[in-house]
Each structure stands twice: as structure tokens, then as C-alpha cells.
Amino acid sequence: MESSGKSYALITGAANGIGFEFARLLSMDSYNLVLIDIDIEKLFEKKNQLMNQYKNEIIILSVDLSKIEAGSIIFNKLSELNIEIDILINNAGFGMFGYFADTSWDREQNMIQLHVVTPTQLIKLFLPGMLKRNHGKILNVASLAAFQPGPLMSIYYSTKAYLLSFSLSLANELTGTGVCLTVLCPGPTKTGFQVTTGNENPKIKWNMACSEVVARYGYQAMQSGKIIAIPGIINKSIVFIEHFLPLKFVCQMVRLLQERNRRKIRLQIDYQN
């Protein structure tokens, strides 16, 4: 099968927040884009916004990434179009706040699928082509949450921990292949995510960054081949200090911060990191 001969970057969760900022940065560098999100109207809006500014080609696909067949749908569609992916950015995600005994299993299954299964499957499908061409870049968006347990958001923290561990393992395997993998671990980011987890007016705002800043940091880290990217000196300090603290203490501190930063327990979700 003949390829299109053009360089494409695929971004999941591309209609808002960090994902859209990645799309903007890639457009500035003349990459053609494949934008994936569940919100087709928002995708059309963002596509038009980018095409009014840049001359790159943009393909949009409305796919529910929380479904088991999501990765195959994307891969098969792009194969039909003879499109090869040179940059894969797994960004889509959502949060849910509450006691594990009370939260919705259906939503937790969706979260596990979205944060764990679909990113892993997309890499499994697109990585062989990158290795064959001896070049490619993968960026997984995890979270600062990946470095510690997270009471009251236990599934979210656990799925992000998987992304971190998987990314580090795979990055090591890819050494010397021409394919680089970066895992981005931002702290709380102004994307709309806080509203959906009951945290629209957090009392602790000192490490809140905007989507544009986080995306730029992650993009530069990916382009330079950096493996772990933690934006912000405070976030880096938190990760460093946690290594010297008892895990039980860290877990309790996370719980206290979670309780303090929420006005009430709400079970709302959003496809944004």
C-alpha cells in the first residue's frame, strides 16, 4: 500500500484544552493533523479555526474512545486513507470524584478504557509503522497524579499511574530505534476539568497552569526526545519530596487536599485532562 507521503500527527481529545493546544502547535510547525474527539461539532469548529490560520491538512474523526473498538476504528480508517502517523499524542481523559464504593462502575470502566486500553492499543497499532520507518514520536499525557495514590479519585490516579509505568517501560524498549516516547505529567491545569470534578473554585491555586503553557512544555519535551516531562518547578518539587515521605502519609495528604478542594462530591465527567 502506498502512503500519502505526508507527515501526520494524531491527537486524541483534540477538541478542547491541552489537546487543542497541541493541535495549534503542530499546525504552526506545518504538520497535517488527525484530530480525534467524541464531540464532532467542536471538532468542526476547531478545524475551521486552525485552517483559517494555517495551510495544513486536517482530518477529524468522531470516535468514542471509551469503547473497546475505538483504536481499531481509528487505525482502519487511516489505513483506508493511506495515512501514516508520525506523531501520536494520547491526550483524551476525564476525571471522576467520589468514594469508590459509591461511584459508577460504568463510568469507571469507561475511564479505564479511555486512559489505559485505548492509548495502549493505539500505540500497539501505530508503533510497527514507526519502527519500520525508523522515526516517530509518541506522547502520552499522564498526570502528576501518576506519582501517588489518590483517595476519592482512586481509579483516575491508578490509570494515570499505569500510563506513567507503561510509558517508561516502552521508552526504554525503544532506545536506539529512532522512535521516541515522552510522558507528560502536568499538575492541575485550567482546562474545564476542575468544574467537572467538583473543583471549579479550588482553594489551592498555586500550581494551576493554563493549557497553552502545559501543551508547549510537553510539545518541546517530545520534540527533544525527553522521556518524563513535568511542567513547573513546584510540581517537580512535589515529585522529588514525595520520594522521602512515607506512602501512607502521602496518601492521607492527598485525601485532605481532595476533600478541601471540593465543595461537595459530584459524579460528573468530561473528556478533558
PDB file of C-alpha atoms in Angstrom:
ATOM      1  CA  MET A   1       0.000   0.000   0.000  1.00  0.00           C
ATOM      2  CA  GLU A   2       1.366   3.392  -0.992  1.00  0.00           C
ATOM      3  CA  SER A   3       1.480   6.036   1.726  1.00  0.00           C
ATOM      4  CA  SER A   4       0.284   9.585   1.222  1.00  0.00           C
ATOM      5  CA  GLY A   5       3.853  10.826   1.599  1.00  0.00           C
ATOM      6  CA  LYS A   6       2.754  13.481   4.074  1.00  0.00           C
ATOM      7  CA  SER A   7       3.582  13.834   7.747  1.00  0.00           C
ATOM      8  CA  TYR A   8       0.584  13.432  10.035  1.00  0.00           C
ATOM      9  CA  ALA A   9       0.134  13.830  13.769  1.00  0.00           C
ATOM     10  CA  LEU A  10      -2.784  12.177  15.577  1.00  0.00           C
ATOM     11  CA  ILE A  11      -4.217  13.765  18.717  1.00  0.00           C
ATOM     12  CA  THR A  12      -6.951  12.299  20.910  1.00  0.00           C
ATOM     13  CA  GLY A  13      -9.122  14.609  22.990  1.00  0.00           C
ATOM     14  CA  ALA A  14      -8.345  17.326  20.457  1.00  0.00           C
ATOM     15  CA  ALA A  15     -11.483  19.464  20.686  1.00  0.00           C
ATOM     16  CA  ASN A  16     -10.558  21.288  23.889  1.00  0.00           C
ATOM     17  CA  GLY A  17      -7.874  22.153  26.380  1.00  0.00           C
ATOM     18  CA  ILE A  18      -4.416  20.649  26.122  1.00  0.00           C
ATOM     19  CA  GLY A  19      -5.338  18.572  23.080  1.00  0.00           C
ATOM     20  CA  PHE A  20      -6.355  21.578  21.025  1.00  0.00           C
ATOM     21  CA  GLU A  21      -3.228  23.457  22.083  1.00  0.00           C
ATOM     22  CA  PHE A  22      -1.158  20.531  20.786  1.00  0.00           C
ATOM     23  CA  ALA A  23      -3.059  20.825  17.506  1.00  0.00           C
ATOM     24  CA  ARG A  24      -2.219  24.517  17.318  1.00  0.00           C
ATOM     25  CA  LEU A  25       1.485  23.931  17.979  1.00  0.00           C
ATOM     26  CA  LEU A  26       1.685  21.170  15.388  1.00  0.00           C
ATOM     27  CA  SER A  27      -0.111  23.350  12.850  1.00  0.00           C
ATOM     28  CA  MET A  28       2.437  26.096  13.423  1.00  0.00           C
ATOM     29  CA  ASP A  29       5.131  23.559  12.513  1.00  0.00           C
ATOM     30  CA  SER A  30       3.230  22.566   9.344  1.00  0.00           C
ATOM     31  CA  TYR A  31       2.161  19.091  10.424  1.00  0.00           C
ATOM     32  CA  ASN A  32      -1.006  17.668   8.929  1.00  0.00           C
ATOM     33  CA  LEU A  33      -3.415  16.594  11.641  1.00  0.00           C
ATOM     34  CA  VAL A  34      -5.812  13.830  12.554  1.00  0.00           C
ATOM     35  CA  LEU A  35      -7.992  15.173  15.354  1.00  0.00           C
ATOM     36  CA  ILE A  36      -9.994  12.684  17.419  1.00  0.00           C
ATOM     37  CA  ASP A  37     -12.763  13.529  19.854  1.00  0.00           C
ATOM     38  CA  ILE A  38     -16.302  12.458  20.681  1.00  0.00           C
ATOM     39  CA  ASP A  39     -17.675  15.990  20.113  1.00  0.00           C
ATOM     40  CA  ILE A  40     -17.986  16.315  16.326  1.00  0.00           C
ATOM     41  CA  GLU A  41     -19.407  19.853  16.419  1.00  0.00           C
ATOM     42  CA  LYS A  42     -16.475  21.052  18.478  1.00  0.00           C
ATOM     43  CA  LEU A  43     -14.084  19.266  16.141  1.00  0.00           C
ATOM     44  CA  PHE A  44     -15.535  21.078  13.118  1.00  0.00           C
ATOM     45  CA  GLU A  45     -15.242  24.372  14.984  1.00  0.00           C
ATOM     46  CA  LYS A  46     -11.601  23.773  15.902  1.00  0.00           C
ATOM     47  CA  LYS A  47     -10.760  22.507  12.421  1.00  0.00           C
ATOM     48  CA  ASN A  48     -12.135  25.683  10.845  1.00  0.00           C
ATOM     49  CA  GLN A  49     -10.312  27.807  13.397  1.00  0.00           C
ATOM     50  CA  LEU A  50      -6.979  26.175  12.567  1.00  0.00           C
ATOM     51  CA  MET A  51      -7.499  26.148   8.805  1.00  0.00           C
ATOM     52  CA  ASN A  52      -8.216  29.869   8.843  1.00  0.00           C
ATOM     53  CA  GLN A  53      -4.720  30.398  10.245  1.00  0.00           C
ATOM     54  CA  TYR A  54      -2.609  27.595   8.778  1.00  0.00           C
ATOM     55  CA  LYS A  55      -2.276  25.721   5.482  1.00  0.00           C
ATOM     56  CA  ASN A  56      -2.020  22.179   6.795  1.00  0.00           C
ATOM     57  CA  GLU A  57      -4.463  19.370   6.089  1.00  0.00           C
ATOM     58  CA  ILE A  58      -6.792  18.397   8.933  1.00  0.00           C
ATOM     59  CA  ILE A  59      -8.831  15.214   9.215  1.00  0.00           C
ATOM     60  CA  ILE A  60     -11.393  14.953  12.005  1.00  0.00           C
ATOM     61  CA  LEU A  61     -12.869  11.726  13.356  1.00  0.00           C
ATOM     62  CA  SER A  62     -15.646  11.485  15.918  1.00  0.00           C
ATOM     63  CA  VAL A  63     -14.850   8.364  17.932  1.00  0.00           C
ATOM     64  CA  ASP A  64     -15.896   7.334  21.428  1.00  0.00           C
ATOM     65  CA  LEU A  65     -12.506   6.416  22.829  1.00  0.00           C
ATOM     66  CA  SER A  66     -14.082   4.742  25.855  1.00  0.00           C
ATOM     67  CA  LYS A  67     -15.271   1.861  23.646  1.00  0.00           C
ATOM     68  CA  ILE A  68     -13.230  -1.289  23.140  1.00  0.00           C
ATOM     69  CA  GLU A  69     -13.231  -0.966  19.351  1.00  0.00           C
ATOM     70  CA  ALA A  70     -12.026   2.673  19.303  1.00  0.00           C
ATOM     71  CA  GLY A  71      -8.387   2.007  18.456  1.00  0.00           C
ATOM     72  CA  SER A  72      -9.218  -0.362  15.612  1.00  0.00           C
ATOM     73  CA  ILE A  73     -11.754   2.063  14.140  1.00  0.00           C
ATOM     74  CA  ILE A  74      -9.141   4.828  14.003  1.00  0.00           C
ATOM     75  CA  PHE A  75      -6.369   2.622  12.629  1.00  0.00           C
ATOM     76  CA  ASN A  76      -8.563   1.032   9.949  1.00  0.00           C
ATOM     77  CA  LYS A  77      -9.939   4.382   8.803  1.00  0.00           C
ATOM     78  CA  LEU A  78      -6.490   5.904   8.420  1.00  0.00           C
ATOM     79  CA  SER A  79      -5.224   2.778   6.664  1.00  0.00           C
ATOM     80  CA  GLU A  80      -8.033   3.181   4.118  1.00  0.00           C
ATOM     81  CA  LEU A  81      -6.828   6.753   3.528  1.00  0.00           C
ATOM     82  CA  ASN A  82      -3.186   5.586   3.194  1.00  0.00           C
ATOM     83  CA  ILE A  83      -2.179   7.876   6.045  1.00  0.00           C
ATOM     84  CA  GLU A  84       0.869   7.119   8.167  1.00  0.00           C
ATOM     85  CA  ILE A  85       1.123   8.587  11.642  1.00  0.00           C
ATOM     86  CA  ASP A  86       4.492  10.067  12.582  1.00  0.00           C
ATOM     87  CA  ILE A  87       3.361  11.630  15.862  1.00  0.00           C
ATOM     88  CA  LEU A  88       0.824  10.030  18.209  1.00  0.00           C
ATOM     89  CA  ILE A  89      -0.474  12.060  21.152  1.00  0.00           C
ATOM     90  CA  ASN A  90      -2.677  10.170  23.614  1.00  0.00           C
ATOM     91  CA  ASN A  91      -4.324  13.052  25.435  1.00  0.00           C
ATOM     92  CA  ALA A  92      -8.008  12.188  25.993  1.00  0.00           C
ATOM     93  CA  GLY A  93      -9.145  11.668  29.552  1.00  0.00           C
ATOM     94  CA  PHE A  94     -11.703  12.527  32.199  1.00  0.00           C
ATOM     95  CA  GLY A  95     -11.954  12.650  35.971  1.00  0.00           C
ATOM     96  CA  MET A  96     -14.489  11.439  38.492  1.00  0.00           C
ATOM     97  CA  PHE A  97     -14.581  12.308  42.173  1.00  0.00           C
ATOM     98  CA  GLY A  98     -16.134  10.228  44.949  1.00  0.00           C
ATOM     99  CA  TYR A  99     -15.823   7.245  47.251  1.00  0.00           C
ATOM    100  CA  PHE A 100     -15.087   4.112  45.240  1.00  0.00           C
ATOM    101  CA  ALA A 101     -17.987   2.278  46.905  1.00  0.00           C
ATOM    102  CA  ASP A 102     -20.402   4.925  45.622  1.00  0.00           C
ATOM    103  CA  THR A 103     -19.125   5.792  42.160  1.00  0.00           C
ATOM    104  CA  SER A 104     -20.500   4.430  38.884  1.00  0.00           C
ATOM    105  CA  TRP A 105     -18.862   1.256  37.616  1.00  0.00           C
ATOM    106  CA  ASP A 106     -19.965   2.042  34.068  1.00  0.00           C
ATOM    107  CA  ARG A 107     -18.093   5.331  34.202  1.00  0.00           C
ATOM    108  CA  GLU A 108     -15.076   3.710  35.797  1.00  0.00           C
ATOM    109  CA  GLN A 109     -14.996   1.119  33.019  1.00  0.00           C
ATOM    110  CA  ASN A 110     -15.089   3.971  30.514  1.00  0.00           C
ATOM    111  CA  MET A 111     -12.215   5.652  32.323  1.00  0.00           C
ATOM    112  CA  ILE A 112     -10.082   2.509  32.312  1.00  0.00           C
ATOM    113  CA  GLN A 113     -10.806   2.020  28.627  1.00  0.00           C
ATOM    114  CA  LEU A 114     -10.029   5.657  27.812  1.00  0.00           C
ATOM    115  CA  HIS A 115      -6.903   6.077  29.939  1.00  0.00           C
ATOM    116  CA  VAL A 116      -5.437   2.570  29.683  1.00  0.00           C
ATOM    117  CA  VAL A 117      -6.775   0.348  26.909  1.00  0.00           C
ATOM    118  CA  THR A 118      -7.245   2.774  24.008  1.00  0.00           C
ATOM    119  CA  PRO A 119      -3.847   4.532  24.348  1.00  0.00           C
ATOM    120  CA  THR A 120      -2.127   1.159  24.648  1.00  0.00           C
ATOM    121  CA  GLN A 121      -3.974  -0.182  21.609  1.00  0.00           C
ATOM    122  CA  LEU A 122      -3.227   2.895  19.503  1.00  0.00           C
ATOM    123  CA  ILE A 123       0.468   2.542  20.261  1.00  0.00           C
ATOM    124  CA  LYS A 124       0.303  -1.183  19.500  1.00  0.00           C
ATOM    125  CA  LEU A 125      -1.258  -0.443  16.111  1.00  0.00           C
ATOM    126  CA  PHE A 126       0.823   2.553  15.004  1.00  0.00           C
ATOM    127  CA  LEU A 127       4.214   1.662  16.515  1.00  0.00           C
ATOM    128  CA  PRO A 128       5.173  -1.027  13.951  1.00  0.00           C
ATOM    129  CA  GLY A 129       4.912   1.516  11.134  1.00  0.00           C
ATOM    130  CA  MET A 130       7.063   3.983  13.043  1.00  0.00           C
ATOM    131  CA  LEU A 131       9.686   1.314  13.683  1.00  0.00           C
ATOM    132  CA  LYS A 132       9.669   0.293  10.024  1.00  0.00           C
ATOM    133  CA  ARG A 133      10.295   3.920   9.004  1.00  0.00           C
ATOM    134  CA  ASN A 134      12.899   4.361  11.769  1.00  0.00           C
ATOM    135  CA  HIS A 135      11.257   7.507  13.100  1.00  0.00           C
ATOM    136  CA  GLY A 136       8.263   8.580  15.101  1.00  0.00           C
ATOM    137  CA  LYS A 137       7.212  10.272  18.300  1.00  0.00           C
ATOM    138  CA  ILE A 138       4.668   9.244  20.932  1.00  0.00           C
ATOM    139  CA  LEU A 139       3.390  11.474  23.718  1.00  0.00           C
ATOM    140  CA  ASN A 140       1.227  10.062  26.499  1.00  0.00           C
ATOM    141  CA  VAL A 141      -0.487  12.609  28.727  1.00  0.00           C
ATOM    142  CA  ALA A 142      -0.492  11.199  32.248  1.00  0.00           C
ATOM    143  CA  SER A 143      -0.655  13.459  35.306  1.00  0.00           C
ATOM    144  CA  LEU A 144       1.119  14.471  38.479  1.00  0.00           C
ATOM    145  CA  ALA A 145      -1.437  12.070  39.972  1.00  0.00           C
ATOM    146  CA  ALA A 146       0.585   9.208  38.488  1.00  0.00           C
ATOM    147  CA  PHE A 147       3.192   9.504  41.246  1.00  0.00           C
ATOM    148  CA  GLN A 148       0.976   8.832  44.281  1.00  0.00           C
ATOM    149  CA  PRO A 149      -2.236   7.111  45.413  1.00  0.00           C
ATOM    150  CA  GLY A 150      -5.393   9.219  45.163  1.00  0.00           C
ATOM    151  CA  PRO A 151      -8.202   8.608  47.648  1.00  0.00           C
ATOM    152  CA  LEU A 152     -11.565   9.905  46.376  1.00  0.00           C
ATOM    153  CA  MET A 153     -10.247   9.679  42.795  1.00  0.00           C
ATOM    154  CA  SER A 154      -8.789   6.183  43.082  1.00  0.00           C
ATOM    155  CA  ILE A 155      -9.437   4.944  39.538  1.00  0.00           C
ATOM    156  CA  TYR A 156      -8.231   8.186  37.939  1.00  0.00           C
ATOM    157  CA  TYR A 157      -4.954   8.160  39.876  1.00  0.00           C
ATOM    158  CA  SER A 158      -4.454   4.449  39.193  1.00  0.00           C
ATOM    159  CA  THR A 159      -4.977   4.754  35.442  1.00  0.00           C
ATOM    160  CA  LYS A 160      -2.533   7.634  35.265  1.00  0.00           C
ATOM    161  CA  ALA A 161      -0.005   5.554  37.219  1.00  0.00           C
ATOM    162  CA  TYR A 162      -0.388   2.859  34.568  1.00  0.00           C
ATOM    163  CA  LEU A 163       0.313   5.374  31.806  1.00  0.00           C
ATOM    164  CA  LEU A 164       3.481   6.513  33.557  1.00  0.00           C
ATOM    165  CA  SER A 165       4.791   2.996  34.192  1.00  0.00           C
ATOM    166  CA  PHE A 166       3.911   1.761  30.698  1.00  0.00           C
ATOM    167  CA  SER A 167       5.469   4.827  29.084  1.00  0.00           C
ATOM    168  CA  LEU A 168       8.754   4.489  30.967  1.00  0.00           C
ATOM    169  CA  SER A 169       8.981   0.787  30.145  1.00  0.00           C
ATOM    170  CA  LEU A 170       8.242   1.294  26.457  1.00  0.00           C
ATOM    171  CA  ALA A 171      10.571   4.288  26.177  1.00  0.00           C
ATOM    172  CA  ASN A 172      13.389   2.045  27.362  1.00  0.00           C
ATOM    173  CA  GLU A 173      12.488  -0.634  24.810  1.00  0.00           C
ATOM    174  CA  LEU A 174      12.542   1.962  22.035  1.00  0.00           C
ATOM    175  CA  THR A 175      16.080   3.150  22.747  1.00  0.00           C
ATOM    176  CA  GLY A 176      18.071   3.326  19.514  1.00  0.00           C
ATOM    177  CA  THR A 177      15.093   2.669  17.223  1.00  0.00           C
ATOM    178  CA  GLY A 178      14.502   6.224  16.027  1.00  0.00           C
ATOM    179  CA  VAL A 179      11.147   6.280  17.828  1.00  0.00           C
ATOM    180  CA  CYS A 180      10.900   8.385  20.985  1.00  0.00           C
ATOM    181  CA  LEU A 181       8.263   8.258  23.712  1.00  0.00           C
ATOM    182  CA  THR A 182       7.513  11.072  26.147  1.00  0.00           C
ATOM    183  CA  VAL A 183       5.129  11.009  29.099  1.00  0.00           C
ATOM    184  CA  LEU A 184       3.734  14.387  30.152  1.00  0.00           C
ATOM    185  CA  CYS A 185       2.740  14.672  33.817  1.00  0.00           C
ATOM    186  CA  PRO A 186       1.062  18.047  34.417  1.00  0.00           C
ATOM    187  CA  GLY A 187      -0.393  19.200  37.691  1.00  0.00           C
ATOM    188  CA  PRO A 188      -3.838  20.829  37.900  1.00  0.00           C
ATOM    189  CA  THR A 189      -4.466  22.633  34.618  1.00  0.00           C
ATOM    190  CA  LYS A 190      -7.086  25.193  33.629  1.00  0.00           C
ATOM    191  CA  THR A 191      -8.978  23.149  31.048  1.00  0.00           C
ATOM    192  CA  GLY A 192     -12.507  22.840  32.428  1.00  0.00           C
ATOM    193  CA  PHE A 193     -11.522  19.574  34.159  1.00  0.00           C
ATOM    194  CA  GLN A 194     -11.880  21.155  37.607  1.00  0.00           C
ATOM    195  CA  VAL A 195     -15.519  22.079  37.017  1.00  0.00           C
ATOM    196  CA  THR A 196     -16.492  18.557  36.095  1.00  0.00           C
ATOM    197  CA  THR A 197     -14.908  17.016  39.180  1.00  0.00           C
ATOM    198  CA  GLY A 198     -16.486  19.468  41.611  1.00  0.00           C
ATOM    199  CA  ASN A 199     -13.393  21.652  41.848  1.00  0.00           C
ATOM    200  CA  GLU A 200     -14.272  24.842  39.972  1.00  0.00           C
ATOM    201  CA  ASN A 201     -13.140  27.080  42.845  1.00  0.00           C
ATOM    202  CA  PRO A 202     -10.149  25.275  44.321  1.00  0.00           C
ATOM    203  CA  LYS A 203      -8.656  26.789  47.457  1.00  0.00           C
ATOM    204  CA  ILE A 204      -5.159  25.795  46.378  1.00  0.00           C
ATOM    205  CA  LYS A 205      -4.267  27.533  43.117  1.00  0.00           C
ATOM    206  CA  TRP A 206      -0.523  27.951  43.341  1.00  0.00           C
ATOM    207  CA  ASN A 207       0.315  25.319  40.750  1.00  0.00           C
ATOM    208  CA  MET A 208      -2.539  25.828  38.288  1.00  0.00           C
ATOM    209  CA  ALA A 209      -1.209  26.258  34.759  1.00  0.00           C
ATOM    210  CA  CYS A 210      -3.055  27.116  31.570  1.00  0.00           C
ATOM    211  CA  SER A 211      -3.479  24.577  28.763  1.00  0.00           C
ATOM    212  CA  GLU A 212      -1.265  26.535  26.390  1.00  0.00           C
ATOM    213  CA  VAL A 213       1.710  26.524  28.766  1.00  0.00           C
ATOM    214  CA  VAL A 214       1.349  22.815  29.568  1.00  0.00           C
ATOM    215  CA  ALA A 215       0.988  21.850  25.908  1.00  0.00           C
ATOM    216  CA  ARG A 216       4.010  23.914  24.878  1.00  0.00           C
ATOM    217  CA  TYR A 217       6.129  22.316  27.586  1.00  0.00           C
ATOM    218  CA  GLY A 218       5.031  18.829  26.568  1.00  0.00           C
ATOM    219  CA  TYR A 219       5.498  19.570  22.877  1.00  0.00           C
ATOM    220  CA  GLN A 220       9.043  20.826  23.363  1.00  0.00           C
ATOM    221  CA  ALA A 221       9.845  17.812  25.539  1.00  0.00           C
ATOM    222  CA  MET A 222       8.504  15.453  22.873  1.00  0.00           C
ATOM    223  CA  GLN A 223      10.432  17.141  20.068  1.00  0.00           C
ATOM    224  CA  SER A 224      13.659  16.990  22.073  1.00  0.00           C
ATOM    225  CA  GLY A 225      13.217  13.311  22.966  1.00  0.00           C
ATOM    226  CA  LYS A 226      12.762  13.854  26.697  1.00  0.00           C
ATOM    227  CA  ILE A 227      11.156  10.876  28.435  1.00  0.00           C
ATOM    228  CA  ILE A 228       9.482  12.400  31.523  1.00  0.00           C
ATOM    229  CA  ALA A 229       8.064  15.920  31.294  1.00  0.00           C
ATOM    230  CA  ILE A 230       6.787  17.556  34.485  1.00  0.00           C
ATOM    231  CA  PRO A 231       5.826  21.209  33.911  1.00  0.00           C
ATOM    232  CA  GLY A 232       6.573  23.689  36.689  1.00  0.00           C
ATOM    233  CA  ILE A 233       9.145  23.872  39.464  1.00  0.00           C
ATOM    234  CA  ILE A 234       6.515  23.290  42.161  1.00  0.00           C
ATOM    235  CA  ASN A 235       5.280  20.109  40.503  1.00  0.00           C
ATOM    236  CA  LYS A 236       8.854  18.859  40.087  1.00  0.00           C
ATOM    237  CA  SER A 237       9.497  19.623  43.759  1.00  0.00           C
ATOM    238  CA  ILE A 238       6.389  17.715  44.842  1.00  0.00           C
ATOM    239  CA  VAL A 239       7.513  14.604  42.983  1.00  0.00           C
ATOM    240  CA  PHE A 240      11.031  14.890  44.423  1.00  0.00           C
ATOM    241  CA  ILE A 241       9.899  15.404  48.020  1.00  0.00           C
ATOM    242  CA  GLU A 242       7.404  12.527  47.891  1.00  0.00           C
ATOM    243  CA  HIS A 243      10.281  10.076  47.482  1.00  0.00           C
ATOM    244  CA  PHE A 244      11.352  10.855  51.064  1.00  0.00           C
ATOM    245  CA  LEU A 245       7.900  10.611  52.671  1.00  0.00           C
ATOM    246  CA  PRO A 246       6.046   7.510  53.898  1.00  0.00           C
ATOM    247  CA  LEU A 247       3.477   6.386  51.339  1.00  0.00           C
ATOM    248  CA  LYS A 248       0.748   6.265  53.984  1.00  0.00           C
ATOM    249  CA  PHE A 249       1.413   9.917  54.840  1.00  0.00           C
ATOM    250  CA  VAL A 250       1.354  10.955  51.168  1.00  0.00           C
ATOM    251  CA  CYS A 251      -1.931   9.118  50.680  1.00  0.00           C
ATOM    252  CA  GLN A 252      -3.529  10.888  53.637  1.00  0.00           C
ATOM    253  CA  MET A 253      -2.288  14.286  52.463  1.00  0.00           C
ATOM    254  CA  VAL A 254      -3.784  13.697  49.019  1.00  0.00           C
ATOM    255  CA  ARG A 255      -7.104  12.832  50.627  1.00  0.00           C
ATOM    256  CA  LEU A 256      -7.095  16.001  52.740  1.00  0.00           C
ATOM    257  CA  LEU A 257      -6.384  18.125  49.669  1.00  0.00           C
ATOM    258  CA  GLN A 258      -9.104  16.363  47.703  1.00  0.00           C
ATOM    259  CA  GLU A 259     -11.665  16.996  50.435  1.00  0.00           C
ATOM    260  CA  ARG A 260     -10.601  20.599  50.847  1.00  0.00           C
ATOM    261  CA  ASN A 261     -10.743  21.406  47.152  1.00  0.00           C
ATOM    262  CA  ARG A 262     -14.258  20.109  46.546  1.00  0.00           C
ATOM    263  CA  ARG A 263     -17.402  21.842  47.710  1.00  0.00           C
ATOM    264  CA  LYS A 264     -19.257  18.557  47.525  1.00  0.00           C
ATOM    265  CA  ILE A 265     -18.910  15.124  45.967  1.00  0.00           C
ATOM    266  CA  ARG A 266     -20.196  15.164  42.411  1.00  0.00           C
ATOM    267  CA  LEU A 267     -20.138  12.418  39.849  1.00  0.00           C
ATOM    268  CA  GLN A 268     -19.732  14.401  36.666  1.00  0.00           C
ATOM    269  CA  ILE A 269     -17.299  13.641  33.891  1.00  0.00           C
ATOM    270  CA  ASP A 270     -15.684  15.367  30.928  1.00  0.00           C
ATOM    271  CA  TYR A 271     -13.441  14.257  28.093  1.00  0.00           C
ATOM    272  CA  GLN A 272     -10.672  16.653  29.114  1.00  0.00           C
ATOM    273  CA  ASN A 273      -7.471  16.275  31.127  1.00  0.00           C
TER     274      ASN A 273
END
